PDB file of C-alpha atoms and ligand atoms in Angstrom:
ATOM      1  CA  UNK A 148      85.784  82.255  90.140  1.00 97.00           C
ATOM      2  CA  UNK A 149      88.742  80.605  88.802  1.00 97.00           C
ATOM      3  CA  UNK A 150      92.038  81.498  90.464  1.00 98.00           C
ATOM      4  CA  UNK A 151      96.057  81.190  88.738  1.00 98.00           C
ATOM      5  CA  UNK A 152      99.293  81.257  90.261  1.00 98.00           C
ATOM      6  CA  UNK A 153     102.639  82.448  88.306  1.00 98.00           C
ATOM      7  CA  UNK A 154     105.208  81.664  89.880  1.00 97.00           C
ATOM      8  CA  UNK A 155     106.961  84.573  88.432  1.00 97.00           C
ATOM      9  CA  UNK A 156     106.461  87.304  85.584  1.00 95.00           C
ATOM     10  CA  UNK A 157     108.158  85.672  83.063  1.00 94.00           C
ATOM     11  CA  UNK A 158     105.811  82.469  83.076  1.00 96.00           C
ATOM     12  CA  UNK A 159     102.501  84.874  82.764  1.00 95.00           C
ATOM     13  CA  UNK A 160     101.078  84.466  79.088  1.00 91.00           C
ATOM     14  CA  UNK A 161     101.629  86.817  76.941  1.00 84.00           C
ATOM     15  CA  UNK A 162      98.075  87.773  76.385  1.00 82.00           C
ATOM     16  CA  UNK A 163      96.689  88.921  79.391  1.00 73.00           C
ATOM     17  CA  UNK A 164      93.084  87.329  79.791  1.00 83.00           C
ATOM     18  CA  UNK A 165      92.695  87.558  83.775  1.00 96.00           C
ATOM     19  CA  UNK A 166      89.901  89.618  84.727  1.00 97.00           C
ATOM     20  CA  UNK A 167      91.197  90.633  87.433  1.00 98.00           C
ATOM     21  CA  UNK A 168      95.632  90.480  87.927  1.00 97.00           C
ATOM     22  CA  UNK A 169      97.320  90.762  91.057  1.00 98.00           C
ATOM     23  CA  UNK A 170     101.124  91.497  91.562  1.00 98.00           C
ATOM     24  CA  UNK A 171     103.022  90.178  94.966  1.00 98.00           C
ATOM     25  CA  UNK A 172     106.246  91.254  96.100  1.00 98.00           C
ATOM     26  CA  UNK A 173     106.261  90.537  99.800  1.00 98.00           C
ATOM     27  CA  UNK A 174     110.100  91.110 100.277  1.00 97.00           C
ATOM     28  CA  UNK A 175     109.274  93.997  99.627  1.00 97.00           C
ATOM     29  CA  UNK A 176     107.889  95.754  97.238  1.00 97.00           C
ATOM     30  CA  UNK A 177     103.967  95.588  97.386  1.00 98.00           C
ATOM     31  CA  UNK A 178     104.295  95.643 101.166  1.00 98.00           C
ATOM     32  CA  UNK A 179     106.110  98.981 100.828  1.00 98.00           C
ATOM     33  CA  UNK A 180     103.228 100.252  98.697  1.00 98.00           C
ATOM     34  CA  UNK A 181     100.816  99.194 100.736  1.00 98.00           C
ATOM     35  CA  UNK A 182     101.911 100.783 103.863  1.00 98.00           C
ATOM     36  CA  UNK A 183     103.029 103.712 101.258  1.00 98.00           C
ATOM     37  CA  UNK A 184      99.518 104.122 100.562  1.00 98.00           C
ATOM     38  CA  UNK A 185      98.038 103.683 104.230  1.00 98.00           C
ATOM     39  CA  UNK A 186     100.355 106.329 105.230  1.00 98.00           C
ATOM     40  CA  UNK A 187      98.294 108.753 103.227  1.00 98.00           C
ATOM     41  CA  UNK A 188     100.699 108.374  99.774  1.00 98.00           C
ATOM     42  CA  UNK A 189      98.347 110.165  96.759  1.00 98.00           C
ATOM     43  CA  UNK A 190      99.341 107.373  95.016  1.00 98.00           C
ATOM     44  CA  UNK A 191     102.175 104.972  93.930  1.00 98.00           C
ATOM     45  CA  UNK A 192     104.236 105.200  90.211  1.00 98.00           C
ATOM     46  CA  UNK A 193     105.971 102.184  89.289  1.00 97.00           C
ATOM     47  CA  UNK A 194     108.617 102.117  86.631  1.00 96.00           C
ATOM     48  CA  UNK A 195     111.254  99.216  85.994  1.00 91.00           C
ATOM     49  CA  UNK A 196     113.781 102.232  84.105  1.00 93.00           C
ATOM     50  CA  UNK A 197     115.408 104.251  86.247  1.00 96.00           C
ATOM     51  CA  UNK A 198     115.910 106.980  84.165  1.00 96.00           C
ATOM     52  CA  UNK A 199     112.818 107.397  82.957  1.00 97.00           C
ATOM     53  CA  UNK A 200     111.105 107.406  86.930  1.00 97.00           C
ATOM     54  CA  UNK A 201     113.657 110.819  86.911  1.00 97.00           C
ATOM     55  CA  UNK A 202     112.629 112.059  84.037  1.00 97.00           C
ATOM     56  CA  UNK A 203     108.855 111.343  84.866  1.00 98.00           C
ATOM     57  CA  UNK A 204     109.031 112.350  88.722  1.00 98.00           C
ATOM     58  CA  UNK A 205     111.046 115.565  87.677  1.00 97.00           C
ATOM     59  CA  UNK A 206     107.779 117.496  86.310  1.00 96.00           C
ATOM     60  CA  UNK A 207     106.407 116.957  90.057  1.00 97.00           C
ATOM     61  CA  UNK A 208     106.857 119.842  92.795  1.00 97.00           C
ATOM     62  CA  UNK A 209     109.853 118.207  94.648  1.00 96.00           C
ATOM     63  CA  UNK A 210     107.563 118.497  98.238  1.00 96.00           C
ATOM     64  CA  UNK A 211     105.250 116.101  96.214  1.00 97.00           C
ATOM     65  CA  UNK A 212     107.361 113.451  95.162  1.00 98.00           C
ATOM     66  CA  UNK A 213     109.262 110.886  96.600  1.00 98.00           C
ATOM     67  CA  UNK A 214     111.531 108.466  94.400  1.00 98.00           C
ATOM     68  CA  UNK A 215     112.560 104.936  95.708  1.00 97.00           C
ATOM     69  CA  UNK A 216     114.947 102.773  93.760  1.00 96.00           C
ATOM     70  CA  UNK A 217     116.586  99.646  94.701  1.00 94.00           C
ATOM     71  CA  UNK A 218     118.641  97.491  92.782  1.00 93.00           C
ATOM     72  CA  UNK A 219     119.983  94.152  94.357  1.00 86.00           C
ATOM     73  CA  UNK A 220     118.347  95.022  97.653  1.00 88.00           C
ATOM     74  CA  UNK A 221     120.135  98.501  98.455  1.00 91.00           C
ATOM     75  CA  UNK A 222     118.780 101.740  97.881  1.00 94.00           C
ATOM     76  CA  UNK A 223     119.873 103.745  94.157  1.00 96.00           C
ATOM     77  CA  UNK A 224     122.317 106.435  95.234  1.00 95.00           C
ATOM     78  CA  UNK A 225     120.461 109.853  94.747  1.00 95.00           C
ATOM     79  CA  UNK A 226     117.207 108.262  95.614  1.00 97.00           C
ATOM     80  CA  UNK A 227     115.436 109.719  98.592  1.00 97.00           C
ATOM     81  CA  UNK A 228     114.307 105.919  99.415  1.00 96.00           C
ATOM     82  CA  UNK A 229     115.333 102.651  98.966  1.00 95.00           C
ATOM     83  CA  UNK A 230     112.441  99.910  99.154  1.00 96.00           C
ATOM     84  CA  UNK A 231     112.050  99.727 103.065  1.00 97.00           C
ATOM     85  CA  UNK A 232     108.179  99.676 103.946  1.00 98.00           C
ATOM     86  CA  UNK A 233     109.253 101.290 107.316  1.00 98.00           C
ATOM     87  CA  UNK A 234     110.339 104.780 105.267  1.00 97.00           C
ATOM     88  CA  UNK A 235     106.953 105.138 104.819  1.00 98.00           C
ATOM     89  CA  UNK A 236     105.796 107.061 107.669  1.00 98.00           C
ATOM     90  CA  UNK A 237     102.848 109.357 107.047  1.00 98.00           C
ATOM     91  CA  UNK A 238     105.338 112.219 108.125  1.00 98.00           C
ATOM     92  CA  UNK A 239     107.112 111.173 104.746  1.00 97.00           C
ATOM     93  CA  UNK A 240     104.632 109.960 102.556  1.00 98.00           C
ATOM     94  CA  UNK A 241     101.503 112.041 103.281  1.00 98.00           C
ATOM     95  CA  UNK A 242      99.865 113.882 100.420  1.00 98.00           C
ATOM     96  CA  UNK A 243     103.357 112.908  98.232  1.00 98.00           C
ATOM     97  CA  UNK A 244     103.881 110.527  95.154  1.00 98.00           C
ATOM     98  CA  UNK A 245     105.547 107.707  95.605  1.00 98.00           C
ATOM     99  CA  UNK A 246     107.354 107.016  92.433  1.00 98.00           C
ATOM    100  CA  UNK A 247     109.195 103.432  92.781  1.00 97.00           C
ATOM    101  CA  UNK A 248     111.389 101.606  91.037  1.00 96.00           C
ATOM    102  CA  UNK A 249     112.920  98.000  92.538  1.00 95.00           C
ATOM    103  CA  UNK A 250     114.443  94.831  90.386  1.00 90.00           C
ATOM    104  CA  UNK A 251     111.047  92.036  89.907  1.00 92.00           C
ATOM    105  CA  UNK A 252     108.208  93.888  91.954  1.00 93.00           C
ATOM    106  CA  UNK A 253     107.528  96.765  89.524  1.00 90.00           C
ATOM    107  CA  UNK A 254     108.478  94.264  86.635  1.00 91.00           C
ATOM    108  CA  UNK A 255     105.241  91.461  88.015  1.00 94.00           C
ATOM    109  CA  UNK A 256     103.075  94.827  87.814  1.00 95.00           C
ATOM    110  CA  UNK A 257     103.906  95.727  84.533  1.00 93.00           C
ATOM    111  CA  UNK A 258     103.548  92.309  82.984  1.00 92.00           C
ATOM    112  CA  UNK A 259     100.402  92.387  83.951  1.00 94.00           C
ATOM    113  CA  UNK A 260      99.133  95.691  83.602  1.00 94.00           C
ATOM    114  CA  UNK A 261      96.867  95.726  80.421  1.00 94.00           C
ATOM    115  CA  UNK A 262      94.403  93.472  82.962  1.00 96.00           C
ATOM    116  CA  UNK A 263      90.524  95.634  83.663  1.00 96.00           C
ATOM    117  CA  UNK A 264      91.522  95.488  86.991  1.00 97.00           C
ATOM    118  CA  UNK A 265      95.312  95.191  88.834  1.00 98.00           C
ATOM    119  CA  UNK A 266      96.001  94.916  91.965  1.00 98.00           C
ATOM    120  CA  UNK A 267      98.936  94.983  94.633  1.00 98.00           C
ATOM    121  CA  UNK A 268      99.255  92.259  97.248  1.00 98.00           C
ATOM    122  CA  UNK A 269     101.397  91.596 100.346  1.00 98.00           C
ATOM    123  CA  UNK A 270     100.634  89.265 103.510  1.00 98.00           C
ATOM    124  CA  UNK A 271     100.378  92.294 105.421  1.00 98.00           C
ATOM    125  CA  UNK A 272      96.978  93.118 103.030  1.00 98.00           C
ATOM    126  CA  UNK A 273      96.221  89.651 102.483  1.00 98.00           C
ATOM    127  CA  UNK A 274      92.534  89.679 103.352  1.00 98.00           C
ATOM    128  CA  UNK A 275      91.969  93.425 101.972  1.00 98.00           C
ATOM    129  CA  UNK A 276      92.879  91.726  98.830  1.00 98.00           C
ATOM    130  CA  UNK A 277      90.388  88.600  99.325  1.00 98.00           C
ATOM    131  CA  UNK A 278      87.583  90.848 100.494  1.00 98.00           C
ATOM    132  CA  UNK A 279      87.856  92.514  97.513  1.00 98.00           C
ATOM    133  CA  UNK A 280      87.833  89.857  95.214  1.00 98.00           C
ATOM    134  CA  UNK A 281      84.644  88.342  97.418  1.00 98.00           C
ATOM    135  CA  UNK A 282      82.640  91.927  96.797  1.00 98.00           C
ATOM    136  CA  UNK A 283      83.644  91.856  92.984  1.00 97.00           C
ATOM    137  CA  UNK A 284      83.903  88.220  92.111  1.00 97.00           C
ATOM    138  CA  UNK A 285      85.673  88.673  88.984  1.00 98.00           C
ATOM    139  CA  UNK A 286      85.227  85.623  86.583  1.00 97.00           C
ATOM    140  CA  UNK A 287      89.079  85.107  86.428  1.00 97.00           C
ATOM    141  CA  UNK A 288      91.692  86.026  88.420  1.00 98.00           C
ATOM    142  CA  UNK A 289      95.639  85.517  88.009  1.00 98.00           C
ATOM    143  CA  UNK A 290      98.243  86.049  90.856  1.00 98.00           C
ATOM    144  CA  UNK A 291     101.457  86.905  89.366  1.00 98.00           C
ATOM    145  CA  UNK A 292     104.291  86.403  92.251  1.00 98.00           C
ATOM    146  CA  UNK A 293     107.538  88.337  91.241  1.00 97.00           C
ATOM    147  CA  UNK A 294     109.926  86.129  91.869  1.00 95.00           C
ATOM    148  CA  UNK A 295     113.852  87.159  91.944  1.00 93.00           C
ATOM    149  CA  UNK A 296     115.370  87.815  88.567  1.00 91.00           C
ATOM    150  CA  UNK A 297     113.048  84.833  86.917  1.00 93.00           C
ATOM    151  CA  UNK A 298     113.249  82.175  89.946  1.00 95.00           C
ATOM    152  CA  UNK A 299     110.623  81.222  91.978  1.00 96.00           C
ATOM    153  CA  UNK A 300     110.750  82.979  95.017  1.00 97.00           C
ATOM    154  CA  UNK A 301     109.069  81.421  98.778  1.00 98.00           C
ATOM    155  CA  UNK A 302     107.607  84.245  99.758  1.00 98.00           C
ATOM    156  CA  UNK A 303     105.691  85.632  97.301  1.00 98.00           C
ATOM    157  CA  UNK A 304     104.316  82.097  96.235  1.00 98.00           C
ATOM    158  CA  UNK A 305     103.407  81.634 100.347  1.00 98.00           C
ATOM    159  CA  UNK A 306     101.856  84.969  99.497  1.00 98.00           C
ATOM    160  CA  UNK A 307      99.616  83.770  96.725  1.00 98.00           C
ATOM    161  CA  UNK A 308      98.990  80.195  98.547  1.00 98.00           C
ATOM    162  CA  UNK A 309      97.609  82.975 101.327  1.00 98.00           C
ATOM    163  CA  UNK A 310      95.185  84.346  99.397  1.00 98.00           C
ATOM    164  CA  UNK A 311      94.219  81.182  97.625  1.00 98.00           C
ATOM    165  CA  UNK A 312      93.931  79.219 101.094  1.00 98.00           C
ATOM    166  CA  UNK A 313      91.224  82.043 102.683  1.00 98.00           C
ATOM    167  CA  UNK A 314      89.480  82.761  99.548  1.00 98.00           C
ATOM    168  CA  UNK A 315      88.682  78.754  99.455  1.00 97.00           C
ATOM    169  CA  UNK A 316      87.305  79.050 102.955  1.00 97.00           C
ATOM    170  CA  UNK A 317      84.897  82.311 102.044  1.00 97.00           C
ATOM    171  CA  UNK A 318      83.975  80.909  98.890  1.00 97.00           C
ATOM    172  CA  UNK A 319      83.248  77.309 100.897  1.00 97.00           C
ATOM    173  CA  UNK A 320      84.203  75.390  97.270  1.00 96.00           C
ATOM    174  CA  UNK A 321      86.550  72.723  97.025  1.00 96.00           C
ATOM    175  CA  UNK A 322      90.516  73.757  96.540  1.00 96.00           C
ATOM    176  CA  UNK A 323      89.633  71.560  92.803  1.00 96.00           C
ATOM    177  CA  UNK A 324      86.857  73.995  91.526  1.00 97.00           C
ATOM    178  CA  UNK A 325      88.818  77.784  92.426  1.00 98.00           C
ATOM    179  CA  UNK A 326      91.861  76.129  91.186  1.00 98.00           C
ATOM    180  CA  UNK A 327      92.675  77.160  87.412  1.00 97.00           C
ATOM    181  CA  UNK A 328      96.148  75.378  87.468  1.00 97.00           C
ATOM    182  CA  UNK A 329      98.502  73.174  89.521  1.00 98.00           C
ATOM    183  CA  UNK A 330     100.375  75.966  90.892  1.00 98.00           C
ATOM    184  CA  UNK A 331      97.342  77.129  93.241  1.00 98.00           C
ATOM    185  CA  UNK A 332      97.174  73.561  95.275  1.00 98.00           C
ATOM    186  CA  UNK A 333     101.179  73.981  95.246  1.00 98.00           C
ATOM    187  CA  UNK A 334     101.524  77.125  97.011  1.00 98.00           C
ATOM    188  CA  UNK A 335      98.401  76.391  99.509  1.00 98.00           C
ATOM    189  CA  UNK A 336     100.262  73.328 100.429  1.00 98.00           C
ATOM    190  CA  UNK A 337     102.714  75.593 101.139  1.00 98.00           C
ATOM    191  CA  UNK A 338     101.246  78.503 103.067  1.00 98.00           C
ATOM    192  CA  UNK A 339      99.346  75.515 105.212  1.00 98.00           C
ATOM    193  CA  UNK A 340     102.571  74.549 106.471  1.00 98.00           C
ATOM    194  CA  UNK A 341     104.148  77.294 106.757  1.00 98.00           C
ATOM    195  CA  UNK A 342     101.241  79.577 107.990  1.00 98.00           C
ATOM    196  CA  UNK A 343     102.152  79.615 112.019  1.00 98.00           C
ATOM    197  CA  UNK A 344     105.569  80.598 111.241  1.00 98.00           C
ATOM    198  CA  UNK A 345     106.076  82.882 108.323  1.00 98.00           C
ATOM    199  CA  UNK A 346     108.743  84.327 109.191  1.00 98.00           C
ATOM    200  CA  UNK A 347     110.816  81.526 109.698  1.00 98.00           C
ATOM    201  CA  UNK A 348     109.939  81.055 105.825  1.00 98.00           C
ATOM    202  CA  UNK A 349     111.424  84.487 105.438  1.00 98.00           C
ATOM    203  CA  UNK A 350     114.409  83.652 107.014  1.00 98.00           C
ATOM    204  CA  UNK A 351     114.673  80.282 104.966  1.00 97.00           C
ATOM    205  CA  UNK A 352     114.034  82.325 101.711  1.00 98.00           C
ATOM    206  CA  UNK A 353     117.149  83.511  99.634  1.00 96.00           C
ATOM    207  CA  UNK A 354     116.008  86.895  98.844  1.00 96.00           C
ATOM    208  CA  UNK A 355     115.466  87.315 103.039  1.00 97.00           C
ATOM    209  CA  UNK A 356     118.984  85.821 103.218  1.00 96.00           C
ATOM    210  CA  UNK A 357     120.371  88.395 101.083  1.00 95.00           C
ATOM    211  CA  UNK A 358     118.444  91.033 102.738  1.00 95.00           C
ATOM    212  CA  UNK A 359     118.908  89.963 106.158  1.00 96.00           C
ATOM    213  CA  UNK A 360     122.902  90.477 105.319  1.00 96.00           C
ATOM    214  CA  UNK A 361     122.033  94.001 104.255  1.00 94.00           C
ATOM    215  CA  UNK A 362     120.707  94.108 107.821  1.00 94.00           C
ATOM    216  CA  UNK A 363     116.789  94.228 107.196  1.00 96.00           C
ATOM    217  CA  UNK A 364     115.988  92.465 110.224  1.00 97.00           C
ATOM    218  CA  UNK A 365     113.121  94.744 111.225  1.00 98.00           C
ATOM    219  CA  UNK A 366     111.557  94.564 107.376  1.00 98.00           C
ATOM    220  CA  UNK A 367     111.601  90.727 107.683  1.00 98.00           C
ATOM    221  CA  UNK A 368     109.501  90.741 111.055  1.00 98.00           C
ATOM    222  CA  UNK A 369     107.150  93.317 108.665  1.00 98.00           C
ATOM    223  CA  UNK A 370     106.353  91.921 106.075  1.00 98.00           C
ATOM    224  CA  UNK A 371     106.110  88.475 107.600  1.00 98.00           C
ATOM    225  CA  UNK A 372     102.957  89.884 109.081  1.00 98.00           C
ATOM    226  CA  UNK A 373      99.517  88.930 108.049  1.00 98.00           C
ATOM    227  CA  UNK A 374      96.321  91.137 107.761  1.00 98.00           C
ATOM    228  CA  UNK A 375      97.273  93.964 109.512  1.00 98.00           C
ATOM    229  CA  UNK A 376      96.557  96.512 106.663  1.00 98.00           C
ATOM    230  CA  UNK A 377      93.314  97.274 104.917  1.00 98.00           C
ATOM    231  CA  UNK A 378      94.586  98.839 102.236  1.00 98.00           C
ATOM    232  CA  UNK A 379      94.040  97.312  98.530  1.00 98.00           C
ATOM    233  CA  UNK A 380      96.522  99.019  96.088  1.00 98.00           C
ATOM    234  CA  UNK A 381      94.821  99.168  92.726  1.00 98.00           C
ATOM    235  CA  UNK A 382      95.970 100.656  89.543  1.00 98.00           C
ATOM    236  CA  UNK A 383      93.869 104.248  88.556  1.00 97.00           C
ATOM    237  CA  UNK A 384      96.082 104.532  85.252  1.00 97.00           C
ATOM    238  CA  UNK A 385      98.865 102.951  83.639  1.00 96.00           C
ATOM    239  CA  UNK A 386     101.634 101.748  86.077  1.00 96.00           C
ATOM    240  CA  UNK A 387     100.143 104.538  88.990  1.00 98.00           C
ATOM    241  CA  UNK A 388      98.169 102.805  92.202  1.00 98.00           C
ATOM    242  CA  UNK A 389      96.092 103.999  94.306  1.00 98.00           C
ATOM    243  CA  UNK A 390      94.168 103.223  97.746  1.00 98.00           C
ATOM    244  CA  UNK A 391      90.808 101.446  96.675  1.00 96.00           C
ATOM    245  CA  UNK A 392      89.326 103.201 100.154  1.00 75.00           C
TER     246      UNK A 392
HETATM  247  O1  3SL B 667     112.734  92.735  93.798  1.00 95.98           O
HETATM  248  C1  3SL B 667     112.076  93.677  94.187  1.00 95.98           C
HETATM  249  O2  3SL B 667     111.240  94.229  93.511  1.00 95.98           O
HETATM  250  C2  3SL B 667     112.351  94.218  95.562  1.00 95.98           C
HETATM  251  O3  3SL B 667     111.216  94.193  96.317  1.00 95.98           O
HETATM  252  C3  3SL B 667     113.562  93.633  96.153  1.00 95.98           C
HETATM  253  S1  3SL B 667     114.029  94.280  97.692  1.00 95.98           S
HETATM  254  O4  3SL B 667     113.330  93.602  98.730  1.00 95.98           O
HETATM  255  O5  3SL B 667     113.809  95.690  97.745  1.00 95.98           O
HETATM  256  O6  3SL B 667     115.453  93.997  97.822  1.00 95.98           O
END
């Protein structure tokens, strides 16, 4: 298996030759979908135009939809979410369609979306994601961190250094032979210094600046959590996930 980092969407190739993609958005859109899907979610629809997520979601039963948009953090007036994992209860998600729109995490999926198989990862599904990769060992596998607005982001690339740094140990290869560029050794480095105190990270990142002044405290302390779901978001049609399980 040979693993690739982007650091964010924009830096992906334009020809999509990973066998296997996988989009993170820790802060915090693939850990909403994740615990979107745990809580019983049919399934997730992402969209990066807001318009067309209405126009789409509006030929659903209203008590079968839910529609989450955020721009700049905050939630899209008339939404009935913003991007807060924590909406996701079962009471409000179960049996319903989440369709989601937010400003880089839907925009990492969809650059990568023509892949044969696409996934959604967070630290909270970390090893989900890694046991998955272990029972399919697919030849070639990219992980495409969103980033904000085309800059590299700390969270998502701890994210991908995550998955990198506990895929190494399962495999039992060198860092050297998984590694298919210099980004992979860059954000283990990373996550293996960071690792005992990720949400410190958070709190050091911009985007968890900017969302800790729109008072997201308790989505910080979150999605700073590791392995606590086993859900593995993967993409049934165009643009719509669903639980693997
Ligand atoms: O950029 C994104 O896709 C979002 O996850 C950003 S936010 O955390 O909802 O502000």
């Amino acid at each position: 298996m040979k693993l690739s980092i982007f650091h964010t969407p924009e830096l992906v190739p334009t020809k999509t030759d990973a066998d296997c993609a996988i989009a993170v958005d820790v802060l915090r859109a693939t850990s909403t979908m994740v615990t979107a899907l745990g809580a019983g979610a049919e399934a997730v629809q992402v969209f990066s135009d807001l318009d067309k997520l209405l126009e789409t979601s509006d030929r659903w039963a209203p008590e079968k939809r839910i529609r989450a948009g955020e721009r700049g953090g905050a939630m899209v007036e008339g939404f009935d979410f913003g991007n807060s994992p924590l909406a996701c209860t079962p009471e409000r998600v179960a049996g319903r369609r989440l369709f989601i729109s937010t400003t880089n995490g839907t925009r990492a999926l969809q650059q990568v979306e023509s892949a044969p198989i696409v996934l959604a990862a967070a630290l909270i599904n970390r090893q989900a994601i890694v046991q998955h990769l272990l029972d399919h060992q697919p030849e070639t596998v990219w992980i495409v961190a969103s980033g904000w607005e085309g800059s590299f982001s700390l969270e998502d690339t701890v994210c991908a250094g995550a998955i990198a740094h506990s895929l190494q140990a399962a495999l039992n290869c060198s860092l050297d032979k998984l590694a298919g560029n210099d980004e992979v050794i860059g954000a283990v480095s990373l996550y293996r210094q960071w690792q005992d105190s990720l949400l410190d990270l958070l709190h050091h990142a911009s985007h968890g600046q900017r969302l800790l002044r729109l008072e997201c405290h308790d989505d910080l302390n979150y999605c700073a959590q590791t392995d606590t779901s086993t859900v593995v978001p993967i993409q049934r049609e165009l643009g719509v996930l669903v639980s693997e399980k």
